[in-house]
mmCIF file of N, CA and C in Angstrom:
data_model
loop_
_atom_site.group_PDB
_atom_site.id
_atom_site.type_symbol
_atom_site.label_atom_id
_atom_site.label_comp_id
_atom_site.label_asym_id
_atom_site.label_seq_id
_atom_site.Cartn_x
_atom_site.Cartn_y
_atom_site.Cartn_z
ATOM 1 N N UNK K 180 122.151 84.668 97.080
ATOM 2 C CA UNK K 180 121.421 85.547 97.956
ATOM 3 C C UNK K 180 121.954 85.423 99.372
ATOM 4 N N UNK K 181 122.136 86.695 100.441
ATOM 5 C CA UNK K 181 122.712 86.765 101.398
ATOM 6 C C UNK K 181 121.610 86.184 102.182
ATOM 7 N N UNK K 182 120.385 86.434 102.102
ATOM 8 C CA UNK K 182 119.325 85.780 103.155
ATOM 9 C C UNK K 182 119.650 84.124 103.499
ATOM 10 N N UNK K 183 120.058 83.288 102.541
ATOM 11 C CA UNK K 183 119.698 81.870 102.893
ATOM 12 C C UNK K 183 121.278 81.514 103.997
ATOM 13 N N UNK K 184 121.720 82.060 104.065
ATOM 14 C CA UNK K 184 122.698 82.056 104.996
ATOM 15 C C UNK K 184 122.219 82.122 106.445
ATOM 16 N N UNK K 185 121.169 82.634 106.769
ATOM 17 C CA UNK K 185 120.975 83.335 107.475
ATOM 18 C C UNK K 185 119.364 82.610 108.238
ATOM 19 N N UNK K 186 119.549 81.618 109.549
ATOM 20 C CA UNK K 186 118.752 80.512 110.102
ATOM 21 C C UNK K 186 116.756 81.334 110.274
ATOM 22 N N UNK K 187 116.352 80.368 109.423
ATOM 23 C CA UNK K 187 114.973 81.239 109.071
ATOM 24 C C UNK K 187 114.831 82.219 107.891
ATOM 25 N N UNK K 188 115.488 81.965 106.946
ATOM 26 C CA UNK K 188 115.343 83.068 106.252
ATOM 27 C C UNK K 188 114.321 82.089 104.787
ATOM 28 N N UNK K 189 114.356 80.918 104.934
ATOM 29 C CA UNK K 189 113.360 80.443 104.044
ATOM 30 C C UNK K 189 112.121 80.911 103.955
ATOM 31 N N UNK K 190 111.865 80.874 105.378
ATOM 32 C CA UNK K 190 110.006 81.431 105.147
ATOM 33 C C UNK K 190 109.980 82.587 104.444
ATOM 34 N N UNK K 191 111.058 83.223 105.277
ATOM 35 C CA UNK K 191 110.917 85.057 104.664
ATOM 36 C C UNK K 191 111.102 84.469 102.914
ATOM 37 N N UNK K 192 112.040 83.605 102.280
ATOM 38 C CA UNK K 192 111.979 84.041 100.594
ATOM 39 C C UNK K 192 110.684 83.236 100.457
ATOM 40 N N UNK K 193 110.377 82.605 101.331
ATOM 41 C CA UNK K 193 108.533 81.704 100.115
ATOM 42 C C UNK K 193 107.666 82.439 100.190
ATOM 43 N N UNK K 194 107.273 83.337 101.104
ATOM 44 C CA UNK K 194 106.205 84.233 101.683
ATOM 45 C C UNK K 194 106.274 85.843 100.459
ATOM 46 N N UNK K 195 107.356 85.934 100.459
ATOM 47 C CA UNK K 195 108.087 87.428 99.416
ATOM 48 C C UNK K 195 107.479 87.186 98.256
ATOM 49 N N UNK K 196 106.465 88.369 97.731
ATOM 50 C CA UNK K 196 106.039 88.169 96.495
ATOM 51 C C UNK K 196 106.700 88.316 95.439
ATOM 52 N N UNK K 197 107.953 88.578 94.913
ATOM 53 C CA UNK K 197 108.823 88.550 94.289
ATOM 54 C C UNK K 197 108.955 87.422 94.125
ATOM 55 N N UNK K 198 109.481 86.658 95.562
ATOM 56 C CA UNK K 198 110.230 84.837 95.490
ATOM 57 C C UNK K 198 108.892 84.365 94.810
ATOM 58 N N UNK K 199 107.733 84.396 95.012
ATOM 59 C CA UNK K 199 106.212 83.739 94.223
ATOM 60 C C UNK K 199 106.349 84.200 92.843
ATOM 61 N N UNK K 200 106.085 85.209 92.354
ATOM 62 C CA UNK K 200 106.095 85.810 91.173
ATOM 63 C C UNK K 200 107.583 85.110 90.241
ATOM 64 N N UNK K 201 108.568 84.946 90.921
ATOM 65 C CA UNK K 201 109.526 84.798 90.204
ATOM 66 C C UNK K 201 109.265 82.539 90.076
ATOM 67 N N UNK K 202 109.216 81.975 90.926
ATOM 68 C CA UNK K 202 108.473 80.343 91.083
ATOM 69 C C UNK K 202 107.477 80.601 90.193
ATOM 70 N N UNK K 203 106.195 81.631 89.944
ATOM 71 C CA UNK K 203 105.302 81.144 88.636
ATOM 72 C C UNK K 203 105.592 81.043 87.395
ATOM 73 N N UNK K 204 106.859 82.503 87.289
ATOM 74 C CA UNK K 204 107.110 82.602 85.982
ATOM 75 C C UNK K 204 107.805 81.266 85.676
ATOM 76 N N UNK K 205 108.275 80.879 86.295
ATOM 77 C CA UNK K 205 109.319 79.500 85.986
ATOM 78 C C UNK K 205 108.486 78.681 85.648
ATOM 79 N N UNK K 206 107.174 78.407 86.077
ATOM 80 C CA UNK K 206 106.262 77.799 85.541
ATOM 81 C C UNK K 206 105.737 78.032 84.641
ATOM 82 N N UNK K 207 105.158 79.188 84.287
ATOM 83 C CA UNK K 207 104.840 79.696 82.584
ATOM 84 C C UNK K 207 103.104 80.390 83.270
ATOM 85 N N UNK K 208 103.287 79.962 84.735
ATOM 86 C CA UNK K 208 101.550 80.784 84.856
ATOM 87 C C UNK K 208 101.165 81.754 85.942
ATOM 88 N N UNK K 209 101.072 82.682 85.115
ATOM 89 C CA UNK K 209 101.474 83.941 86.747
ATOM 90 C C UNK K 209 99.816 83.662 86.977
ATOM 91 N N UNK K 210 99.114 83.599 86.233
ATOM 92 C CA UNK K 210 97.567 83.694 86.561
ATOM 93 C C UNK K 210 96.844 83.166 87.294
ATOM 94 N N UNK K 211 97.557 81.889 87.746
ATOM 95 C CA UNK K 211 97.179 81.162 88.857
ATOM 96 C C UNK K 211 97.221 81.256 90.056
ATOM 97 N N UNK K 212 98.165 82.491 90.254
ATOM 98 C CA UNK K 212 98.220 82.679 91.632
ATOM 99 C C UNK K 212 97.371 83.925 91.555
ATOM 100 N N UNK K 213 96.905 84.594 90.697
ATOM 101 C CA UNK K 213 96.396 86.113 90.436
ATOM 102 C C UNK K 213 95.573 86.407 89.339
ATOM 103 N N UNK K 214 94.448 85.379 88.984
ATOM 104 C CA UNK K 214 93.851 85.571 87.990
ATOM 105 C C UNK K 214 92.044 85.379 88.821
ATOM 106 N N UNK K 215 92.075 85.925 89.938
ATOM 107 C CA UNK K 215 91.063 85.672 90.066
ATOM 108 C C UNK K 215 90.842 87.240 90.751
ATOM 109 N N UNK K 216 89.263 87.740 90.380
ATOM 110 C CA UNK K 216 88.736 89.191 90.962
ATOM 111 C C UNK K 216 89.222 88.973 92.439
ATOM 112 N N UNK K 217 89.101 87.994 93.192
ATOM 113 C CA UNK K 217 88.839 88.317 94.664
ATOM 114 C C UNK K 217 89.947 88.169 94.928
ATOM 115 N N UNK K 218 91.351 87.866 94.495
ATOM 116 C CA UNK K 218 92.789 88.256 95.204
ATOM 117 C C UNK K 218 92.652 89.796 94.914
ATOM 118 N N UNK K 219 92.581 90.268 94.012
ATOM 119 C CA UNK K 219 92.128 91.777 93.700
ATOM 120 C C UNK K 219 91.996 92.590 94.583
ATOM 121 N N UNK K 220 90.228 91.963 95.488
ATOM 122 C CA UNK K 220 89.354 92.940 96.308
ATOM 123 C C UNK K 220 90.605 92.660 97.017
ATOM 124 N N UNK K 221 91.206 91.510 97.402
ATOM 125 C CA UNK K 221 91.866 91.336 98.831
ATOM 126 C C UNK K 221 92.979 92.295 98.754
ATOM 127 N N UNK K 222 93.714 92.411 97.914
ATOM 128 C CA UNK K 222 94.593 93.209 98.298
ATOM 129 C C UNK K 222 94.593 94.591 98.257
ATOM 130 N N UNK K 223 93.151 95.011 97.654
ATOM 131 C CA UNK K 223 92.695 96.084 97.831
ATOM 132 C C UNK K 223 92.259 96.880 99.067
ATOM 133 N N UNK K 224 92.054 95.696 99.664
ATOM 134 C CA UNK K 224 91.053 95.823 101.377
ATOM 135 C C UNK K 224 92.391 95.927 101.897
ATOM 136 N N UNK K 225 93.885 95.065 101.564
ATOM 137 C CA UNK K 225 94.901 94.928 102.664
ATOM 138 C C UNK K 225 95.578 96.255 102.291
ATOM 139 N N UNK K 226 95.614 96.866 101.038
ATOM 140 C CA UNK K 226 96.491 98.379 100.653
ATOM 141 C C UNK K 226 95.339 99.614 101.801
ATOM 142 N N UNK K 227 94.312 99.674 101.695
ATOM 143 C CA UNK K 227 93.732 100.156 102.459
ATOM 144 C C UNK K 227 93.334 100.236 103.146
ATOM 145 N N UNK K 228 93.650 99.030 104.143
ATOM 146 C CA UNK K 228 93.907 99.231 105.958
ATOM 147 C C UNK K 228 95.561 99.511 105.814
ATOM 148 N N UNK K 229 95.761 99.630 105.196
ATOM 149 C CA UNK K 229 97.674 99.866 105.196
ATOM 150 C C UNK K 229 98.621 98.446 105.976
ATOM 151 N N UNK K 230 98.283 97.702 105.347
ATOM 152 C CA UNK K 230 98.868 96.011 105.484
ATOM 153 C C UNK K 230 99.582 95.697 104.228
ATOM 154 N N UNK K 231 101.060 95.496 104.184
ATOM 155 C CA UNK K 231 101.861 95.168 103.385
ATOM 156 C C UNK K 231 101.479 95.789 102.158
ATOM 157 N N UNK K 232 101.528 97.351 102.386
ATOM 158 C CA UNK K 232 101.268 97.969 101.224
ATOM 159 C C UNK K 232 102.384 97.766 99.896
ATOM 160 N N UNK K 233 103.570 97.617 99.925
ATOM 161 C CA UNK K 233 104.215 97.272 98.965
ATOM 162 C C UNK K 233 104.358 96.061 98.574
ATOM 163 N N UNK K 234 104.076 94.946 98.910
ATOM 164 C CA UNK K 234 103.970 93.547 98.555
ATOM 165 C C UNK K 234 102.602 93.660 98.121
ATOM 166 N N UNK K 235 101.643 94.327 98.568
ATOM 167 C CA UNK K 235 100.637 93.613 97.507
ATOM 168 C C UNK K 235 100.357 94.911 96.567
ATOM 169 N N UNK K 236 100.951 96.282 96.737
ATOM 170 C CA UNK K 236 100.913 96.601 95.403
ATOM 171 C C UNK K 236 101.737 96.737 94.322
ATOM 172 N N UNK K 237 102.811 95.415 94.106
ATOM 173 C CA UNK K 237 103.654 94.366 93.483
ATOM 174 C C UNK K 237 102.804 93.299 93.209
ATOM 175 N N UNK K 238 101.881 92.822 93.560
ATOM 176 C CA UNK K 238 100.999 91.694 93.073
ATOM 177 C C UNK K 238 100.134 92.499 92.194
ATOM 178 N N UNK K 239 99.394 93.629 92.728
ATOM 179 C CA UNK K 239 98.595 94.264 91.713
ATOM 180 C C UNK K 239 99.593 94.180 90.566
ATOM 181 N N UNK K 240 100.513 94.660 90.766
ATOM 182 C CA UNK K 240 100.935 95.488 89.380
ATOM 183 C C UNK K 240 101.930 94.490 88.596
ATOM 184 N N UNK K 241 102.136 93.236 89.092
ATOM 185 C CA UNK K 241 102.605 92.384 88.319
ATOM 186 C C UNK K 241 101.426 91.170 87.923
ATOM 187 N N UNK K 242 100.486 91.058 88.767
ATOM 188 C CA UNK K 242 99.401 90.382 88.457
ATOM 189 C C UNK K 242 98.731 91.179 87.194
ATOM 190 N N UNK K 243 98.661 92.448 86.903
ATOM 191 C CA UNK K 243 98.355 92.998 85.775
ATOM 192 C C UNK K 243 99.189 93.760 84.889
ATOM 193 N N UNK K 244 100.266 93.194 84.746
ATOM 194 C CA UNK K 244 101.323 93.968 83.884
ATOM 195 C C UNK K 244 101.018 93.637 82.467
ATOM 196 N N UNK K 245 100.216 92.801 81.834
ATOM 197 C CA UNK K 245 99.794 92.157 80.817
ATOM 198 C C UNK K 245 99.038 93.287 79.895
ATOM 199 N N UNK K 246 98.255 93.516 80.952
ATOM 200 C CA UNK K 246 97.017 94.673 80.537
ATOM 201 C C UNK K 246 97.634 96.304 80.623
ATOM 202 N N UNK K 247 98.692 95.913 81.585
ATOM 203 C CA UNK K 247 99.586 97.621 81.802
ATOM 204 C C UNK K 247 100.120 97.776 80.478
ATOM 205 N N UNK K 248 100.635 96.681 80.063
ATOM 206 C CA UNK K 248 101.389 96.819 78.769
ATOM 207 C C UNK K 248 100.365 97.449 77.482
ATOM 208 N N UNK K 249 99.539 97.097 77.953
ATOM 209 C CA UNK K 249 98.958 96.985 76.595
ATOM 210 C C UNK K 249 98.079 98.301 76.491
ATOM 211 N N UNK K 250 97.971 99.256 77.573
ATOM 212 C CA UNK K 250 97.393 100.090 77.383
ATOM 213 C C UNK K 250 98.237 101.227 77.364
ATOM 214 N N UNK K 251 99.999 101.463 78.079
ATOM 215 C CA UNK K 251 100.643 102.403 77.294
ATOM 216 C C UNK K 251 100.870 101.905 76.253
ATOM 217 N N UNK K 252 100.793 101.058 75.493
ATOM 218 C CA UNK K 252 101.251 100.607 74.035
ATOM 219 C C UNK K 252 100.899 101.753 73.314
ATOM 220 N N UNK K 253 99.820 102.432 73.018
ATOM 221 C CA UNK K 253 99.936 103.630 71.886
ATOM 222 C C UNK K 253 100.793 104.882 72.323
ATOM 223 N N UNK K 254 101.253 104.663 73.919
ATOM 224 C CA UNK K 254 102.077 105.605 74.268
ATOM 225 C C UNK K 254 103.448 105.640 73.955
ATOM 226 N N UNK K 255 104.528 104.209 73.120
ATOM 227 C CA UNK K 255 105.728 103.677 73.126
ATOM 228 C C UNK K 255 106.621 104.826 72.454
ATOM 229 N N UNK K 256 105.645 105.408 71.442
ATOM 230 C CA UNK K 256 106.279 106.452 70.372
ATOM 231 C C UNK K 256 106.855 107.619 70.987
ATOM 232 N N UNK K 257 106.667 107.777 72.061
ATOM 233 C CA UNK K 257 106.545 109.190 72.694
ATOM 234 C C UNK K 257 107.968 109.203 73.771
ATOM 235 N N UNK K 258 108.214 107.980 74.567
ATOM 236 C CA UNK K 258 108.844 107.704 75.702
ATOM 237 C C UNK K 258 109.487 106.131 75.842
ATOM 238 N N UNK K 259 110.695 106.254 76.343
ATOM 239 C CA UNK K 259 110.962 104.778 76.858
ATOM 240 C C UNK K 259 109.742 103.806 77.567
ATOM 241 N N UNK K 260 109.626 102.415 77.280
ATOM 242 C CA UNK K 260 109.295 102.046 77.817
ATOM 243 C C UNK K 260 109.221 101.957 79.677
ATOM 244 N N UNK K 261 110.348 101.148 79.985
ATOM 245 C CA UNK K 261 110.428 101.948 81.198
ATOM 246 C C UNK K 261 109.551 102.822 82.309
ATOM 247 N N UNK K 262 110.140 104.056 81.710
ATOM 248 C CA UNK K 262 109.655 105.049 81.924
ATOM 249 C C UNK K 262 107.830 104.956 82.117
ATOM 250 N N UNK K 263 107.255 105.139 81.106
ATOM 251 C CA UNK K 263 105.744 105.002 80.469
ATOM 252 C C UNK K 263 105.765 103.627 82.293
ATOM 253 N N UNK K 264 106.070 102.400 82.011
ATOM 254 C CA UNK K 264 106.019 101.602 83.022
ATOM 255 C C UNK K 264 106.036 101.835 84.721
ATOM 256 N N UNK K 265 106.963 102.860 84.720
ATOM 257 C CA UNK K 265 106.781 103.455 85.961
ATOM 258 C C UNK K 265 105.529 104.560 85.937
ATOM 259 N N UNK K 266 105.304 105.051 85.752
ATOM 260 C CA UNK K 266 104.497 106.406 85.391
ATOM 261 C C UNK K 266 102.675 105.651 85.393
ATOM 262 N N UNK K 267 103.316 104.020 85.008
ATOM 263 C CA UNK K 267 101.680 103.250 85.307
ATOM 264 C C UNK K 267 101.090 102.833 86.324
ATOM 265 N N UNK K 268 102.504 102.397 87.347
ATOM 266 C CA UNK K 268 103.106 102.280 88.409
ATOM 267 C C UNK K 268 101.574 103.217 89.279
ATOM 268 N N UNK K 269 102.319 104.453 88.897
ATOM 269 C CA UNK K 269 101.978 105.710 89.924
ATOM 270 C C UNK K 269 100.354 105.540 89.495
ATOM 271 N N UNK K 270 99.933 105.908 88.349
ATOM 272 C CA UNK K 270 98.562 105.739 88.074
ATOM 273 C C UNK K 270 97.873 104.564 89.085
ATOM 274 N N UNK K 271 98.550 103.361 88.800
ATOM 275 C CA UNK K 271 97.739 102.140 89.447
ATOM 276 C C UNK K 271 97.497 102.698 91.039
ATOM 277 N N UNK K 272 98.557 103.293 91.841
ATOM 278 C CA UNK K 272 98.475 103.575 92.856
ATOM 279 C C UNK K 272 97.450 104.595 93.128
ATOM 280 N N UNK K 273 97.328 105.621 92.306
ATOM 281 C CA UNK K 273 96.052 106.073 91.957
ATOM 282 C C UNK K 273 94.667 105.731 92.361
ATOM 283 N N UNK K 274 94.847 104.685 91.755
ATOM 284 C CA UNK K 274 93.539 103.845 91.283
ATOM 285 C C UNK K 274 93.173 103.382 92.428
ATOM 286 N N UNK K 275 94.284 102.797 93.147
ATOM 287 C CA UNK K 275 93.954 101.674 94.164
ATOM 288 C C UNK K 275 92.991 103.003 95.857
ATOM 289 N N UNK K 276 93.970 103.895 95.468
ATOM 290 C CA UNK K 276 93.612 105.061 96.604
ATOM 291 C C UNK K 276 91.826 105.439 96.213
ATOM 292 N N UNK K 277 91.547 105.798 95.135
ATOM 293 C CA UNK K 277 90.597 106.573 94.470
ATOM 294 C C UNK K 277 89.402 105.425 94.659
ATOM 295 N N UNK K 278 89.707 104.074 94.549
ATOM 296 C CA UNK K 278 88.524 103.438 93.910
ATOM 297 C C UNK K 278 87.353 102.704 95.277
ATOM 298 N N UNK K 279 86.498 102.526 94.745
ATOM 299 C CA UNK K 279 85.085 102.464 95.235
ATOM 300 C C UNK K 279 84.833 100.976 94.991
ATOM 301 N N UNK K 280 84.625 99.862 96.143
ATOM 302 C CA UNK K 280 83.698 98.529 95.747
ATOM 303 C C UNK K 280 82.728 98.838 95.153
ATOM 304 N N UNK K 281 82.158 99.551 96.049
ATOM 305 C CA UNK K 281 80.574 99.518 96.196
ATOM 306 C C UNK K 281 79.807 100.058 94.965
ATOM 307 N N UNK K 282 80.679 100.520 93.832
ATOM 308 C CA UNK K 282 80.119 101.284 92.607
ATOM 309 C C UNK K 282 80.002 100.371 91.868
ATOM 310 N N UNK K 283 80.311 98.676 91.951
ATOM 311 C CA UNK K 283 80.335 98.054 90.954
ATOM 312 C C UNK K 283 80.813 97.876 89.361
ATOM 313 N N UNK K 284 81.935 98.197 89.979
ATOM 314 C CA UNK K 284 82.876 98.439 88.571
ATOM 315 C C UNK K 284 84.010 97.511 88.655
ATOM 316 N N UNK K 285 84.986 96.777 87.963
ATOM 317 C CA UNK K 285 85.597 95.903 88.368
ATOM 318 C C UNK K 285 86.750 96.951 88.165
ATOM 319 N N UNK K 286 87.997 96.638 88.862
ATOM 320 C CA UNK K 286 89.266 97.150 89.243
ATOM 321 C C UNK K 286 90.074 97.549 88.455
ATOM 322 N N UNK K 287 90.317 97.091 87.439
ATOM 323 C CA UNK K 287 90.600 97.045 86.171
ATOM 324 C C UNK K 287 90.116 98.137 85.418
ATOM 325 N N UNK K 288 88.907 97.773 85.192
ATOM 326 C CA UNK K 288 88.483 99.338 84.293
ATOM 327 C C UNK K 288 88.308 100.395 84.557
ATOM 328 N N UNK K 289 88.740 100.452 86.338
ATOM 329 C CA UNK K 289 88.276 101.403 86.480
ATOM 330 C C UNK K 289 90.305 102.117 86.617
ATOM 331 N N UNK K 290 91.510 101.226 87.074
ATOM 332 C CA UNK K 290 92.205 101.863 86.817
ATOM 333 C C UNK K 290 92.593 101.894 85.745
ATOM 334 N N UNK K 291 92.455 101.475 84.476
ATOM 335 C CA UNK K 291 92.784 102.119 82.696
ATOM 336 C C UNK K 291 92.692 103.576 82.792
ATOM 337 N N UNK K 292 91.631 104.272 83.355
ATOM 338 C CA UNK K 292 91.578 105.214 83.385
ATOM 339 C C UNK K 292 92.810 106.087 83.891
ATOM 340 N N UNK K 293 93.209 105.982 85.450
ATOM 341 C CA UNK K 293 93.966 106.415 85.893
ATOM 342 C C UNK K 293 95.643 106.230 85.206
ATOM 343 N N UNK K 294 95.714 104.530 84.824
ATOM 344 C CA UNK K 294 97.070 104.370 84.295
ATOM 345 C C UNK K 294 97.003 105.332 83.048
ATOM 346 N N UNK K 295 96.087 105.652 82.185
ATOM 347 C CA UNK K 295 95.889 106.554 81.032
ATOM 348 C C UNK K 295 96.536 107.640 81.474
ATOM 349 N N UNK K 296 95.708 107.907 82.238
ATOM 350 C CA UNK K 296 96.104 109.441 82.316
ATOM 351 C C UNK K 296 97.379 109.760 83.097
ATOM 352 N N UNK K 297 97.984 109.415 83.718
ATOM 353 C CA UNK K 297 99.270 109.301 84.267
ATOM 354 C C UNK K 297 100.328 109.198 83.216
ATOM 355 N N UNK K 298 100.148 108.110 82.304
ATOM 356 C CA UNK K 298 100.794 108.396 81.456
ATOM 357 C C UNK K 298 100.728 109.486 80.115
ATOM 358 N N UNK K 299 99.549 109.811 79.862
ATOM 359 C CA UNK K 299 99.651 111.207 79.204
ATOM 360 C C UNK K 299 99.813 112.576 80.071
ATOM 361 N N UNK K 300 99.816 112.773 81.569
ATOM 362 C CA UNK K 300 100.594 113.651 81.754
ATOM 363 C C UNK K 300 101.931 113.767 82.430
ATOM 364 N N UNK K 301 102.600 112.603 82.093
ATOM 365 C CA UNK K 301 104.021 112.782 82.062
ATOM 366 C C UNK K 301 104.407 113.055 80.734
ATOM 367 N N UNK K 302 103.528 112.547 79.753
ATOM 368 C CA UNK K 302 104.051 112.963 78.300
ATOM 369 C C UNK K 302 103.659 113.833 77.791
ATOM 370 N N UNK K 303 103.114 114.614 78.600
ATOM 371 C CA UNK K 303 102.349 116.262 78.025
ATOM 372 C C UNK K 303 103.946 117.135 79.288
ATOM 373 N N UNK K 304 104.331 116.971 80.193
ATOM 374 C CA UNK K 304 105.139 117.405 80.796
ATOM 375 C C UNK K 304 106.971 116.866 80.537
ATOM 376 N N UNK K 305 107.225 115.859 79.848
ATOM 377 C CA UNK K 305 108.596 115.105 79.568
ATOM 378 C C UNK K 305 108.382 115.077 78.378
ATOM 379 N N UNK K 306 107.398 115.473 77.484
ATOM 380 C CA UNK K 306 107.423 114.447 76.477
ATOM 381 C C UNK K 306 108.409 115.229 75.188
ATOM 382 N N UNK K 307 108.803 116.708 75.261
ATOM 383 C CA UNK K 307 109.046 117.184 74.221
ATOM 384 C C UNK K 307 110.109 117.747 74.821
ATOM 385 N N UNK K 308 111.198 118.942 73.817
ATOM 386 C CA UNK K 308 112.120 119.806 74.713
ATOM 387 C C UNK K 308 111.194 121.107 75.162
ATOM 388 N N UNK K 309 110.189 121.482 74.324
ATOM 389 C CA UNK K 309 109.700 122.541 74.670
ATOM 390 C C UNK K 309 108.203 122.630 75.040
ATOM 391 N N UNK K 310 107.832 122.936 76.248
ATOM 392 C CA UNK K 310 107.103 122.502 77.237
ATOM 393 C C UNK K 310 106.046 123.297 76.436
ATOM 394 N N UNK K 311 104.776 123.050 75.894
ATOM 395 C CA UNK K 311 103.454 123.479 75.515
ATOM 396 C C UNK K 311 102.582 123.311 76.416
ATOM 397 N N UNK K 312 101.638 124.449 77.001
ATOM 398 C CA UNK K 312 100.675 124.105 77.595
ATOM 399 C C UNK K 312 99.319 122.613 77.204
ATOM 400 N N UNK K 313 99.012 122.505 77.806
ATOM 401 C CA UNK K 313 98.369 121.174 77.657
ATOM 402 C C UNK K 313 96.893 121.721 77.041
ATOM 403 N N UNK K 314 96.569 122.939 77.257
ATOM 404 C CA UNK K 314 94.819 123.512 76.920
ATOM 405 C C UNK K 314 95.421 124.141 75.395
ATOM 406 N N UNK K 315 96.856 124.558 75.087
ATOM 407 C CA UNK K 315 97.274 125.011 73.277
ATOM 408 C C UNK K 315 96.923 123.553 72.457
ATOM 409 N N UNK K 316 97.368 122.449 73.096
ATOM 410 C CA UNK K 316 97.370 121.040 71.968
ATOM 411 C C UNK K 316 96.186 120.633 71.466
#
């Protein structure tokens, strides 16, 4: 890496949620740094004052890639993985814009919804060669 060359550039890789994410996996436990609701709210509160919006919505979405997986899973038949993966991406971002503390719903269930549907309408729009309206299916 060109950074460690470069006087001070340690803090910048320990602080980088990537450099963290990539130190847990080496450990075998991403959950420990991200298995709790209230890193959640927090980075929910920090995406929406607009504070390191892409570092922590990289923690969202690698702190829950477990559960991302598992809910395009009936989608695999249709589309590259990948793909479906990004497209959950966008949903989560969704979610994070759309969602409500105060309704008492936890974060999670409430973006399934959004990652759902993001990914069925990229696959109602990519999914075939010949484009069917979505109200004919």
């Amino acid at each position: 890496m060109r950074l460690r060359n470069i006087p001070g550039a340690d803090d910048v890789i320990q602080k980088h949620p990537v450099a963290i994410k990539n130190e847990k996996e080496q450990r075998g436990n991403w959950s420990t740094v991200f298995g709790n609701d209230n890193c959640i709210k927090e980075s929910l509160e920090m995406i929406k004052n607009e504070i390191c919006i892409t570092d922590n919505m990289q923690l969202l979405y690698y702190g829950n890639l477990g559960l991302i997986k598992k809910f395009i899973k009936p989608y695999l038949a249709y589309e590259n993985t990948e793909d479906l993966l990004q497209e959950a991406y966008f949903g989560l971002q969704e979610a994070v814009t759309h969602y409500m503390a105060e309704k008492n719903v936890l974060f999670i269930t409430y973006a399934k919804y959004w990652i759902k549907r993001s990914v069925m309408v990229y696959i109602e729009k990519c999914g075939s060669v010949i484009r069917i309206p979505s109200h004919i299916r």
